[in-house]
Amino acid sequence: MSAYDVVVVGSGPVGTAAARELADRAPDLRILVLEAGQVLGDVPGGHVKNIADPGAALAGLPAGAAPPPGATPARPGTALIGTPDMPNAAISTNVGGMGAHWTAACPRPGDDEVPGFLDPAVLDEALDRAEELLAVTTHAFDGAPLRDAVQQVLGEVFDQPERRPVGPMPVAVAASGDGSLHWTGPAVIAGDLWERGNVTLRAGTRATRIVTEGDRATGVEVVDVATGEREVVESRAVVVAADAFRTPQLLWVSGIRSAALGRYLNDQPQIMTASLLDDRYVTDEAPAKVSVSAASTPGGGAIIPLSGVSWVPYAAGRPFHGQVMQMDASPVKLDPGITVRPGQVVGLGWFCRKEVSAADRVWFDEDTPDEHGMPAIRVDYTLTDADQAAIAAAVEELRTAAKALGRPLGEPFVLPAGSSLHYQGTTRMGPADDGTSVCDPAGRVWGTANVFVGGNNVIPTATACNPTLTAVALAVITARALADLLEVSP
């Protein structure tokens, strides 16, 4: 039987950030990070777009093992949950979680996206730390020759007084001098974490239950995925950061079942379109300023440095935010007669704020075990009239933006529910244990002394911006609170 100070369940951006912040603040803590999946490629938690051969991303699977059901070469380790109300809902079972696959967009939340009960100074400092851990920058695409033209047009359409202006999207992407890109995966967050003597990463190990005595966790029951061997890992505290579906699932099977557990599920409706940039922006000379080659997009990345990534920020009176980027493969089929210069097709993706409702939820069917013997995940999820109105407004905005940039390529289309991968709310935080939240502002689960949760699922507000930066910032707050707790606990 092994013993640790902290067991972290989940090796995604949030689990890794919590472990890193804990280890930095309290180097003597013995920390175990559990991951049910395997390493993709050679680097634990590396982004798959940094792998020159995408097929090599499956190299970490056990010999003879097949990819997870629903996995694709573009996202090895991921699988669809398979639920009618949210048909594109996906989970990622690999070291690094969905952080090995994400688009690396890291906008800060604004206006009413920010939880009003959090101390603004504390949150701002945690967001600063999250940007440091994720290596966020707005300069990765400074040399993109089409970026300024795209942002000028978008600014003319959308900028208004008292709103954050159109600008470069903050991204967790580093650009080298030769134009090649390195995408932040949890490996960047970890740094030398896995080389420290007191921190252990165990891949291929699934957490099946938090062991409790009264209101206190004493350990985690785990199973070795390859051998089926079970054991209990003793721990002074537990942090569960296993995504918006499996985090509440693990709490549920552990008998930690607050009224809000699994409820307030928030998936941002996503609308897409594409536009063929006007020839006045795309000249024969402009694309030539950047070498477009395999070296610029290792692993077949979706962004090449011609127009970069532009951001149309969320505002309280405008219930969506947008990102515009050059695409190496348009989702819209082009007419055979259209000649396209490199970088001329841009994709526009708008994410909508969705009303928060307790009726939108994840729940667990104890009569139907999943392939791991856990209660099967079910989802209840509907769009309200206000949600439909926001989607309709976003469609109109996309039409306007696509036309302003050049030639719209078809009509904007709404992606199936779950496509955003920005699932939130199922273990939401709150200021009081009043039945509408699962954890306190530090991430500690109500009614427990030492069980903490992290992830996008902790975010309690209706948001439109990409949630990873916010979730990592909240994990920083959690890690600091937990370090203080363990310092004074026996």
Tab-separated table of C-alpha atoms in Angstrom:
chain	number	residue	atom	x	y	z
A	1	MET	CA	0.000	0.000	0.000
A	2	SER	CA	1.458	3.324	-1.107
A	3	ALA	CA	1.079	6.572	0.812
A	4	TYR	CA	1.167	10.164	-0.450
A	5	ASP	CA	0.287	13.614	0.804
A	6	VAL	CA	-1.839	14.375	-2.267
A	7	VAL	CA	-3.314	12.215	-4.999
A	8	VAL	CA	-4.341	14.129	-8.118
A	9	VAL	CA	-6.757	12.265	-10.399
A	10	GLY	CA	-6.235	13.422	-13.982
A	11	SER	CA	-3.125	14.607	-15.836
A	12	GLY	CA	-4.717	17.279	-18.028
A	13	PRO	CA	-3.836	20.982	-17.849
A	14	VAL	CA	-5.670	21.434	-14.534
A	15	GLY	CA	-4.418	18.312	-12.772
A	16	THR	CA	-0.864	19.007	-13.911
A	17	ALA	CA	-1.109	22.687	-12.908
A	18	ALA	CA	-2.405	21.753	-9.453
A	19	ALA	CA	0.469	19.300	-8.973
A	20	ARG	CA	3.025	21.813	-10.252
A	21	GLU	CA	1.801	24.651	-8.018
A	22	LEU	CA	1.679	22.325	-5.002
A	23	ALA	CA	5.199	21.072	-5.658
A	24	ASP	CA	6.540	24.593	-6.168
A	25	ARG	CA	4.986	25.909	-2.946
A	26	ALA	CA	5.610	22.840	-0.782
A	27	PRO	CA	8.534	20.862	-2.260
A	28	ASP	CA	8.455	18.223	0.476
A	29	LEU	CA	4.919	17.077	-0.351
A	30	ARG	CA	4.657	13.586	-1.812
A	31	ILE	CA	2.355	13.931	-4.818
A	32	LEU	CA	0.905	11.228	-7.077
A	33	VAL	CA	-0.802	12.086	-10.363
A	34	LEU	CA	-3.029	9.320	-11.739
A	35	GLU	CA	-3.921	8.940	-15.427
A	36	ALA	CA	-6.033	6.146	-16.875
A	37	GLY	CA	-4.505	6.551	-20.345
A	38	GLN	CA	-1.028	6.268	-21.755
A	39	VAL	CA	1.650	8.670	-22.972
A	40	LEU	CA	1.157	9.866	-26.552
A	41	GLY	CA	4.504	10.067	-28.305
A	42	ASP	CA	7.736	10.457	-26.376
A	43	VAL	CA	6.916	13.304	-23.982
A	44	PRO	CA	4.398	12.809	-21.130
A	45	GLY	CA	1.704	15.415	-21.706
A	46	GLY	CA	3.169	16.729	-24.954
A	47	HIS	CA	0.818	18.235	-27.543
A	48	VAL	CA	0.212	15.907	-30.479
A	49	LYS	CA	0.736	18.773	-32.951
A	50	ASN	CA	4.371	18.834	-31.878
A	51	ILE	CA	4.796	15.263	-33.137
A	52	ALA	CA	6.188	15.272	-36.684
A	53	ASP	CA	4.481	11.949	-37.463
A	54	PRO	CA	0.882	12.032	-36.158
A	55	GLY	CA	0.748	8.228	-36.293
A	56	ALA	CA	3.465	8.115	-33.681
A	57	ALA	CA	1.070	9.669	-31.208
A	58	LEU	CA	-0.319	6.211	-30.517
A	59	ALA	CA	3.111	4.812	-29.717
A	60	GLY	CA	2.433	4.993	-26.008
A	61	LEU	CA	-0.373	2.428	-26.144
A	62	PRO	CA	0.416	-0.993	-24.664
A	63	ALA	CA	1.609	-3.576	-27.163
A	64	GLY	CA	-1.298	-4.942	-29.166
A	65	ALA	CA	-3.753	-2.464	-27.684
A	66	ALA	CA	-6.311	-0.823	-29.928
A	67	PRO	CA	-7.098	2.912	-29.810
A	68	PRO	CA	-10.089	3.828	-27.605
A	69	PRO	CA	-13.540	3.555	-29.246
A	70	GLY	CA	-14.196	6.608	-31.368
A	71	ALA	CA	-10.545	7.675	-31.423
A	72	THR	CA	-9.224	9.231	-34.612
A	73	PRO	CA	-5.680	9.856	-35.879
A	74	ALA	CA	-6.332	13.588	-35.364
A	75	ARG	CA	-7.121	13.064	-31.680
A	76	PRO	CA	-5.590	9.797	-30.473
A	77	GLY	CA	-6.753	8.918	-26.973
A	78	THR	CA	-10.133	10.611	-27.357
A	79	ALA	CA	-13.548	9.000	-27.621
A	80	LEU	CA	-17.158	10.082	-27.909
A	81	ILE	CA	-19.320	9.476	-24.864
A	82	GLY	CA	-22.316	8.588	-27.006
A	83	THR	CA	-25.272	10.484	-25.586
A	84	PRO	CA	-28.226	11.699	-27.701
A	85	ASP	CA	-28.586	15.127	-26.075
A	86	MET	CA	-24.917	15.918	-26.678
A	87	PRO	CA	-23.808	13.776	-29.636
A	88	ASN	CA	-20.303	15.279	-29.984
A	89	ALA	CA	-19.425	15.107	-26.282
A	90	ALA	CA	-15.925	13.670	-26.046
A	91	ILE	CA	-13.451	12.619	-23.380
A	92	SER	CA	-9.693	12.202	-23.589
A	93	THR	CA	-7.917	9.297	-21.913
A	94	ASN	CA	-4.194	9.885	-22.292
A	95	VAL	CA	-1.434	11.615	-20.374
A	96	GLY	CA	-2.204	15.292	-20.770
A	97	GLY	CA	-5.932	14.737	-21.247
A	98	MET	CA	-7.591	17.083	-23.725
A	99	GLY	CA	-4.589	19.376	-23.203
A	100	ALA	CA	-2.690	17.152	-25.628
A	101	HIS	CA	-5.183	18.102	-28.357
A	102	TRP	CA	-6.579	21.578	-27.621
A	103	THR	CA	-6.388	24.648	-29.861
A	104	ALA	CA	-4.413	26.537	-27.169
A	105	ALA	CA	-6.656	29.637	-27.145
A	106	CYS	CA	-6.354	31.374	-23.750
A	107	PRO	CA	-8.561	34.489	-23.540
A	108	ARG	CA	-9.210	35.971	-20.127
A	109	PRO	CA	-12.823	35.942	-18.949
A	110	GLY	CA	-14.522	39.327	-18.923
A	111	ASP	CA	-17.597	41.086	-17.591
A	112	ASP	CA	-20.143	38.631	-16.161
A	113	GLU	CA	-18.057	35.603	-17.144
A	114	VAL	CA	-16.063	36.303	-13.969
A	115	PRO	CA	-17.537	34.788	-10.759
A	116	GLY	CA	-18.637	37.751	-8.660
A	117	PHE	CA	-17.838	36.091	-5.331
A	118	LEU	CA	-14.115	35.702	-6.055
A	119	ASP	CA	-11.703	38.374	-4.856
A	120	PRO	CA	-10.728	40.163	-8.119
A	121	ALA	CA	-7.143	40.685	-6.973
A	122	VAL	CA	-6.753	36.997	-6.084
A	123	LEU	CA	-8.247	35.876	-9.402
A	124	ASP	CA	-6.156	38.312	-11.449
A	125	GLU	CA	-2.955	37.099	-9.792
A	126	ALA	CA	-3.994	33.476	-10.381
A	127	LEU	CA	-4.727	34.265	-14.041
A	128	ASP	CA	-1.248	35.789	-14.304
A	129	ARG	CA	0.217	32.588	-12.887
A	130	ALA	CA	-1.911	30.470	-15.241
A	131	GLU	CA	-0.616	32.445	-18.229
A	132	GLU	CA	2.921	31.780	-16.992
A	133	LEU	CA	2.320	28.045	-16.598
A	134	LEU	CA	0.693	27.786	-20.019
A	135	ALA	CA	3.277	30.056	-21.702
A	136	VAL	CA	0.522	32.295	-23.079
A	137	THR	CA	1.440	35.010	-25.551
A	138	THR	CA	-0.198	37.388	-28.007
A	139	HIS	CA	2.970	37.522	-30.122
A	140	ALA	CA	3.196	34.014	-31.590
A	141	PHE	CA	1.900	35.284	-34.942
A	142	ASP	CA	3.417	38.758	-35.019
A	143	GLY	CA	5.002	37.995	-38.377
A	144	ALA	CA	1.782	36.842	-40.009
A	145	PRO	CA	1.406	39.134	-43.044
A	146	LEU	CA	-2.388	38.986	-43.142
A	147	ARG	CA	-3.016	39.415	-39.421
A	148	ASP	CA	-3.202	43.198	-39.273
A	149	ALA	CA	-5.579	43.413	-42.230
A	150	VAL	CA	-7.912	40.815	-40.723
A	151	GLN	CA	-7.942	42.535	-37.329
A	152	GLN	CA	-8.460	45.974	-38.880
A	153	VAL	CA	-11.563	44.767	-40.727
A	154	LEU	CA	-12.947	42.972	-37.673
A	155	GLY	CA	-12.255	46.033	-35.514
A	156	GLU	CA	-14.169	48.273	-37.886
A	157	VAL	CA	-17.155	45.934	-37.594
A	158	PHE	CA	-17.134	45.077	-33.877
A	159	ASP	CA	-15.158	47.568	-31.795
A	160	GLN	CA	-17.266	49.771	-29.534
A	161	PRO	CA	-16.508	52.053	-26.575
A	162	GLU	CA	-16.328	50.272	-23.203
A	163	ARG	CA	-15.698	46.892	-24.852
A	164	ARG	CA	-12.448	45.010	-25.158
A	165	PRO	CA	-11.233	45.620	-28.723
A	166	VAL	CA	-10.555	43.097	-31.453
A	167	GLY	CA	-6.949	41.939	-31.284
A	168	PRO	CA	-4.656	38.927	-31.353
A	169	MET	CA	-5.978	35.903	-29.501
A	170	PRO	CA	-3.813	35.040	-26.476
A	171	VAL	CA	-2.495	31.572	-27.329
A	172	ALA	CA	-0.334	28.967	-25.635
A	173	VAL	CA	1.884	28.612	-28.684
A	174	ALA	CA	5.588	29.403	-29.023
A	175	ALA	CA	7.008	30.436	-32.392
A	176	SER	CA	10.636	29.690	-33.194
A	177	GLY	CA	12.859	31.855	-35.351
A	178	ASP	CA	12.323	29.554	-38.324
A	179	GLY	CA	8.537	29.989	-38.087
A	180	SER	CA	7.886	26.564	-36.589
A	181	LEU	CA	5.316	26.366	-33.813
A	182	HIS	CA	5.415	24.570	-30.469
A	183	TRP	CA	2.036	24.039	-28.840
A	184	THR	CA	1.658	24.019	-25.076
A	185	GLY	CA	0.568	20.689	-23.706
A	186	PRO	CA	0.609	19.793	-20.008
A	187	ALA	CA	4.282	18.880	-20.495
A	188	VAL	CA	5.020	22.617	-20.659
A	189	ILE	CA	3.013	23.205	-17.472
A	190	ALA	CA	4.886	20.370	-15.746
A	191	GLY	CA	8.379	21.546	-16.644
A	192	ASP	CA	10.709	19.329	-14.605
A	193	LEU	CA	7.862	18.137	-12.354
A	194	TRP	CA	8.125	14.447	-13.262
A	195	GLU	CA	11.857	14.510	-12.555
A	196	ARG	CA	11.404	15.678	-8.968
A	197	GLY	CA	11.820	12.933	-6.435
A	198	ASN	CA	8.591	13.590	-4.543
A	199	VAL	CA	6.249	13.709	-7.560
A	200	THR	CA	5.087	10.600	-9.435
A	201	LEU	CA	3.043	10.230	-12.614
A	202	ARG	CA	1.311	6.862	-12.972
A	203	ALA	CA	-0.153	6.284	-16.411
A	204	GLY	CA	-2.481	3.394	-17.163
A	205	THR	CA	-3.995	3.623	-13.671
A	206	ARG	CA	-7.694	4.304	-13.256
A	207	ALA	CA	-9.189	5.755	-10.080
A	208	THR	CA	-12.354	3.848	-9.181
A	209	ARG	CA	-13.293	5.281	-5.766
A	210	ILE	CA	-12.257	7.840	-3.175
A	211	VAL	CA	-11.925	6.041	0.158
A	212	THR	CA	-13.421	8.068	2.991
A	213	GLU	CA	-13.821	7.948	6.742
A	214	GLY	CA	-16.504	10.379	7.826
A	215	ASP	CA	-15.887	13.670	6.036
A	216	ARG	CA	-12.250	12.890	5.276
A	217	ALA	CA	-10.647	11.140	2.306
A	218	THR	CA	-8.024	8.625	3.352
A	219	GLY	CA	-7.010	7.420	-0.083
A	220	VAL	CA	-8.016	6.399	-3.589
A	221	GLU	CA	-8.870	2.938	-4.857
A	222	VAL	CA	-7.166	2.355	-8.202
A	223	VAL	CA	-6.908	-0.364	-10.819
A	224	ASP	CA	-4.046	-1.054	-13.190
A	225	VAL	CA	-5.658	-0.875	-16.635
A	226	ALA	CA	-3.312	-3.470	-18.163
A	227	THR	CA	-3.336	-6.105	-15.395
A	228	GLY	CA	-6.588	-5.457	-13.531
A	229	GLU	CA	-4.688	-5.377	-10.251
A	230	ARG	CA	-6.379	-3.245	-7.601
A	231	GLU	CA	-4.952	-1.371	-4.637
A	232	VAL	CA	-5.728	1.506	-2.304
A	233	VAL	CA	-3.335	4.434	-2.384
A	234	GLU	CA	-3.340	6.253	0.947
A	235	SER	CA	-3.404	10.026	0.833
A	236	ARG	CA	-3.851	13.019	3.122
A	237	ALA	CA	-5.877	14.829	0.429
A	238	VAL	CA	-7.380	14.173	-2.993
A	239	VAL	CA	-7.782	16.475	-5.994
A	240	VAL	CA	-10.091	15.220	-8.751
A	241	ALA	CA	-9.514	16.889	-12.120
A	242	ALA	CA	-10.812	14.203	-14.457
A	243	ASP	CA	-13.037	16.355	-16.759
A	244	ALA	CA	-16.664	17.475	-16.507
A	245	PHE	CA	-18.031	13.947	-16.902
A	246	ARG	CA	-15.696	11.690	-14.959
A	247	THR	CA	-15.025	14.047	-12.045
A	248	PRO	CA	-18.661	13.982	-10.866
A	249	GLN	CA	-18.789	10.280	-11.761
A	250	LEU	CA	-15.920	9.507	-9.348
A	251	LEU	CA	-17.520	11.597	-6.600
A	252	TRP	CA	-20.836	9.816	-7.182
A	253	VAL	CA	-19.427	6.293	-6.877
A	254	SER	CA	-17.543	7.435	-3.767
A	255	GLY	CA	-20.808	8.438	-2.067
A	256	ILE	CA	-19.988	12.164	-2.243
A	257	ARG	CA	-23.303	13.316	-3.668
A	258	SER	CA	-24.265	16.923	-3.098
A	259	ALA	CA	-27.518	18.182	-4.628
A	260	ALA	CA	-25.661	20.109	-7.347
A	261	LEU	CA	-23.360	17.255	-8.360
A	262	GLY	CA	-23.477	16.816	-12.140
A	263	ARG	CA	-25.929	19.677	-12.610
A	264	TYR	CA	-25.518	23.076	-14.327
A	265	LEU	CA	-23.781	21.469	-17.314
A	266	ASN	CA	-22.721	24.203	-19.720
A	267	ASP	CA	-21.603	23.484	-23.275
A	268	GLN	CA	-21.025	26.581	-25.384
A	269	PRO	CA	-22.996	26.394	-28.654
A	270	GLN	CA	-20.496	26.743	-31.496
A	271	ILE	CA	-21.175	28.305	-34.910
A	272	MET	CA	-18.743	28.176	-37.820
A	273	THR	CA	-18.337	29.721	-41.237
A	274	ALA	CA	-15.525	30.546	-43.630
A	275	SER	CA	-14.570	33.431	-45.853
A	276	LEU	CA	-12.279	33.861	-48.826
A	277	LEU	CA	-10.214	36.930	-47.968
A	278	ASP	CA	-10.498	39.838	-50.371
A	279	ASP	CA	-7.652	40.032	-52.894
A	280	ARG	CA	-6.687	43.440	-51.538
A	281	TYR	CA	-5.503	41.690	-48.361
A	282	VAL	CA	-4.030	38.579	-49.995
A	283	THR	CA	-1.499	39.511	-52.641
A	284	ASP	CA	1.077	37.344	-54.269
A	285	GLU	CA	3.704	39.076	-52.127
A	286	ALA	CA	2.050	38.827	-48.715
A	287	PRO	CA	1.975	35.026	-48.312
A	288	ALA	CA	5.517	34.835	-49.631
A	289	LYS	CA	6.746	36.624	-46.518
A	290	VAL	CA	6.165	33.406	-44.549
A	291	SER	CA	7.423	30.012	-45.574
A	292	VAL	CA	4.519	27.571	-45.551
A	293	SER	CA	5.972	24.127	-45.026
A	294	ALA	CA	5.605	20.985	-42.958
A	295	ALA	CA	8.041	22.565	-40.495
A	296	SER	CA	5.519	25.341	-39.877
A	297	THR	CA	2.781	22.920	-38.941
A	298	PRO	CA	4.191	19.800	-37.281
A	299	GLY	CA	1.575	17.115	-36.995
A	300	GLY	CA	-0.687	18.810	-39.537
A	301	GLY	CA	-1.671	21.700	-37.251
A	302	ALA	CA	-4.718	23.743	-38.237
A	303	ILE	CA	-2.943	27.105	-38.115
A	304	ILE	CA	-0.130	28.305	-40.346
A	305	PRO	CA	1.349	31.723	-39.680
A	306	LEU	CA	-0.313	33.781	-42.387
A	307	SER	CA	-3.316	35.366	-40.704
A	308	GLY	CA	-2.580	34.170	-37.161
A	309	VAL	CA	-5.448	33.978	-34.698
A	310	SER	CA	-7.691	37.003	-34.133
A	311	TRP	CA	-10.063	37.500	-31.216
A	312	VAL	CA	-13.442	39.201	-31.021
A	313	PRO	CA	-13.919	39.345	-27.216
A	314	TYR	CA	-17.055	38.559	-25.273
A	315	ALA	CA	-19.079	41.389	-23.764
A	316	ALA	CA	-22.072	41.210	-21.433
A	317	GLY	CA	-24.334	42.777	-24.072
A	318	ARG	CA	-22.929	40.548	-26.800
A	319	PRO	CA	-23.323	36.947	-25.634
A	320	PHE	CA	-20.575	35.278	-27.668
A	321	HIS	CA	-16.915	35.553	-28.489
A	322	GLY	CA	-15.156	34.776	-31.732
A	323	GLN	CA	-11.875	33.576	-33.098
A	324	VAL	CA	-10.744	33.914	-36.692
A	325	MET	CA	-7.844	31.883	-38.052
A	326	GLN	CA	-6.369	30.754	-41.317
A	327	MET	CA	-7.232	27.152	-42.054
A	328	ASP	CA	-5.290	24.446	-43.822
A	329	ALA	CA	-8.535	22.624	-44.554
A	330	SER	CA	-11.795	24.491	-44.987
A	331	PRO	CA	-14.950	22.878	-43.532
A	332	VAL	CA	-16.760	24.365	-46.512
A	333	LYS	CA	-16.261	22.789	-49.927
A	334	LEU	CA	-14.978	25.309	-52.448
A	335	ASP	CA	-16.348	25.602	-55.955
A	336	PRO	CA	-14.002	23.850	-58.403
A	337	GLY	CA	-13.364	27.090	-60.276
A	338	ILE	CA	-12.086	29.056	-57.258
A	339	THR	CA	-8.364	29.685	-57.114
A	340	VAL	CA	-7.134	30.094	-53.564
A	341	ARG	CA	-3.809	31.611	-52.578
A	342	PRO	CA	-2.067	30.272	-49.459
A	343	GLY	CA	-3.758	31.595	-46.348
A	344	GLN	CA	-6.724	33.080	-48.204
A	345	VAL	CA	-9.413	30.964	-46.523
A	346	VAL	CA	-10.133	31.941	-42.928
A	347	GLY	CA	-12.430	30.126	-40.547
A	348	LEU	CA	-14.647	32.045	-38.177
A	349	GLY	CA	-15.791	30.291	-35.013
A	350	TRP	CA	-18.194	31.922	-32.568
A	351	PHE	CA	-18.861	30.433	-29.108
A	352	CYS	CA	-22.141	31.403	-27.436
A	353	ARG	CA	-22.918	32.012	-23.799
A	354	LYS	CA	-25.497	29.481	-22.652
A	355	GLU	CA	-27.999	30.026	-19.868
A	356	VAL	CA	-27.046	28.113	-16.735
A	357	SER	CA	-29.732	25.652	-15.646
A	358	ALA	CA	-29.823	22.916	-13.012
A	359	ALA	CA	-31.821	20.817	-15.482
A	360	ASP	CA	-28.786	20.526	-17.779
A	361	ARG	CA	-26.851	17.756	-16.143
A	362	VAL	CA	-24.686	14.696	-16.168
A	363	TRP	CA	-26.131	11.732	-14.308
A	364	PHE	CA	-25.051	8.173	-13.710
A	365	ASP	CA	-26.988	5.043	-14.610
A	366	GLU	CA	-26.172	2.552	-11.868
A	367	ASP	CA	-28.169	-0.149	-13.652
A	368	THR	CA	-25.872	0.067	-16.690
A	369	PRO	CA	-22.139	-0.204	-16.020
A	370	ASP	CA	-19.718	1.221	-18.570
A	371	GLU	CA	-16.728	-0.709	-19.928
A	372	HIS	CA	-14.826	0.017	-16.700
A	373	GLY	CA	-17.574	-1.124	-14.365
A	374	MET	CA	-18.515	2.445	-13.435
A	375	PRO	CA	-22.119	3.671	-13.737
A	376	ALA	CA	-22.734	4.754	-17.313
A	377	ILE	CA	-22.649	8.482	-18.070
A	378	ARG	CA	-25.929	10.041	-19.223
A	379	VAL	CA	-26.631	13.647	-20.221
A	380	ASP	CA	-29.774	15.809	-20.090
A	381	TYR	CA	-29.228	18.981	-22.070
A	382	THR	CA	-31.523	21.443	-23.860
A	383	LEU	CA	-31.290	24.917	-25.364
A	384	THR	CA	-33.593	27.593	-23.983
A	385	ASP	CA	-35.327	30.285	-26.020
A	386	ALA	CA	-32.600	32.707	-24.898
A	387	ASP	CA	-29.931	30.244	-26.087
A	388	GLN	CA	-31.619	29.961	-29.474
A	389	ALA	CA	-31.783	33.757	-29.708
A	390	ALA	CA	-28.060	34.004	-28.951
A	391	ILE	CA	-27.298	31.455	-31.647
A	392	ALA	CA	-29.425	33.344	-34.164
A	393	ALA	CA	-27.607	36.595	-33.294
A	394	ALA	CA	-24.244	34.864	-33.667
A	395	VAL	CA	-25.246	33.576	-37.105
A	396	GLU	CA	-26.044	37.130	-38.195
A	397	GLU	CA	-22.740	38.384	-36.792
A	398	LEU	CA	-20.849	35.695	-38.657
A	399	ARG	CA	-22.572	36.613	-41.894
A	400	THR	CA	-21.509	40.231	-41.368
A	401	ALA	CA	-17.920	39.334	-40.477
A	402	ALA	CA	-17.487	36.895	-43.354
A	403	LYS	CA	-18.815	39.458	-45.838
A	404	ALA	CA	-16.587	42.221	-44.441
A	405	LEU	CA	-13.497	40.039	-44.826
A	406	GLY	CA	-14.226	38.988	-48.380
A	407	ARG	CA	-16.368	36.310	-49.980
A	408	PRO	CA	-18.496	34.197	-47.604
A	409	LEU	CA	-18.177	30.489	-48.311
A	410	GLY	CA	-21.655	29.218	-47.586
A	411	GLU	CA	-23.945	29.924	-44.657
A	412	PRO	CA	-22.851	29.779	-41.008
A	413	PHE	CA	-23.660	26.418	-39.461
A	414	VAL	CA	-24.257	25.313	-35.874
A	415	LEU	CA	-22.147	22.378	-34.753
A	416	PRO	CA	-23.783	19.515	-32.832
A	417	ALA	CA	-23.934	19.875	-29.062
A	418	GLY	CA	-20.677	18.894	-27.415
A	419	SER	CA	-18.478	20.130	-30.260
A	420	SER	CA	-16.964	22.963	-28.225
A	421	LEU	CA	-15.239	20.579	-25.764
A	422	HIS	CA	-15.733	23.419	-23.258
A	423	TYR	CA	-17.967	21.533	-20.813
A	424	GLN	CA	-18.406	23.383	-17.524
A	425	GLY	CA	-20.449	23.521	-14.341
A	426	THR	CA	-20.873	19.901	-13.233
A	427	THR	CA	-18.846	20.453	-10.037
A	428	ARG	CA	-19.295	24.215	-9.925
A	429	MET	CA	-17.934	26.380	-7.147
A	430	GLY	CA	-20.017	28.755	-5.074
A	431	PRO	CA	-19.803	31.079	-2.084
A	432	ALA	CA	-22.057	28.992	0.170
A	433	ASP	CA	-23.173	25.402	0.664
A	434	ASP	CA	-26.727	26.120	-0.437
A	435	GLY	CA	-27.372	23.227	-2.803
A	436	THR	CA	-26.412	25.129	-5.966
A	437	SER	CA	-22.684	24.371	-5.908
A	438	VAL	CA	-20.389	21.414	-5.280
A	439	CYS	CA	-17.303	23.139	-3.912
A	440	ASP	CA	-16.200	26.320	-2.173
A	441	PRO	CA	-14.168	29.111	-3.848
A	442	ALA	CA	-10.957	27.170	-3.168
A	443	GLY	CA	-12.276	24.005	-4.828
A	444	ARG	CA	-12.908	22.029	-1.626
A	445	VAL	CA	-15.992	19.855	-1.945
A	446	TRP	CA	-18.708	20.904	0.477
A	447	GLY	CA	-19.079	18.511	3.396
A	448	THR	CA	-15.545	17.156	3.072
A	449	ALA	CA	-12.366	18.124	4.858
A	450	ASN	CA	-9.839	17.318	2.152
A	451	VAL	CA	-11.469	16.467	-1.194
A	452	PHE	CA	-10.928	19.088	-3.899
A	453	VAL	CA	-12.116	19.332	-7.502
A	454	GLY	CA	-10.677	21.133	-10.502
A	455	GLY	CA	-11.295	21.595	-14.191
A	456	ASN	CA	-13.592	23.524	-16.495
A	457	ASN	CA	-16.397	21.866	-14.546
A	458	VAL	CA	-15.633	24.116	-11.533
A	459	ILE	CA	-16.459	27.314	-13.477
A	460	PRO	CA	-19.894	28.439	-12.203
A	461	THR	CA	-20.760	31.222	-14.638
A	462	ALA	CA	-22.238	31.243	-18.116
A	463	THR	CA	-19.226	31.873	-20.342
A	464	ALA	CA	-18.417	32.190	-24.015
A	465	CYS	CA	-14.611	32.343	-23.881
A	466	ASN	CA	-12.358	29.294	-24.040
A	467	PRO	CA	-12.223	28.066	-20.424
A	468	THR	CA	-8.781	26.462	-20.011
A	469	LEU	CA	-6.972	29.563	-18.746
A	470	THR	CA	-9.719	30.195	-16.189
A	471	ALA	CA	-9.713	26.566	-15.049
A	472	VAL	CA	-5.936	26.567	-14.603
A	473	ALA	CA	-6.157	29.816	-12.616
A	474	LEU	CA	-8.749	28.245	-10.317
A	475	ALA	CA	-6.443	25.218	-9.948
A	476	VAL	CA	-3.693	27.574	-8.811
A	477	ILE	CA	-6.028	28.925	-6.116
A	478	THR	CA	-6.916	25.356	-5.111
A	479	ALA	CA	-3.284	24.258	-4.907
A	480	ARG	CA	-2.365	27.211	-2.710
A	481	ALA	CA	-5.273	26.555	-0.355
A	482	LEU	CA	-4.393	22.866	-0.201
A	483	ALA	CA	-0.726	23.596	0.506
A	484	ASP	CA	-1.798	25.783	3.418
A	485	LEU	CA	-4.191	23.110	4.671
A	486	LEU	CA	-1.566	20.364	4.611
A	487	GLU	CA	0.996	22.577	6.314
A	488	VAL	CA	-1.242	22.932	9.369
A	489	SER	CA	-2.746	19.406	9.280
A	490	PRO	CA	-1.099	16.493	11.069
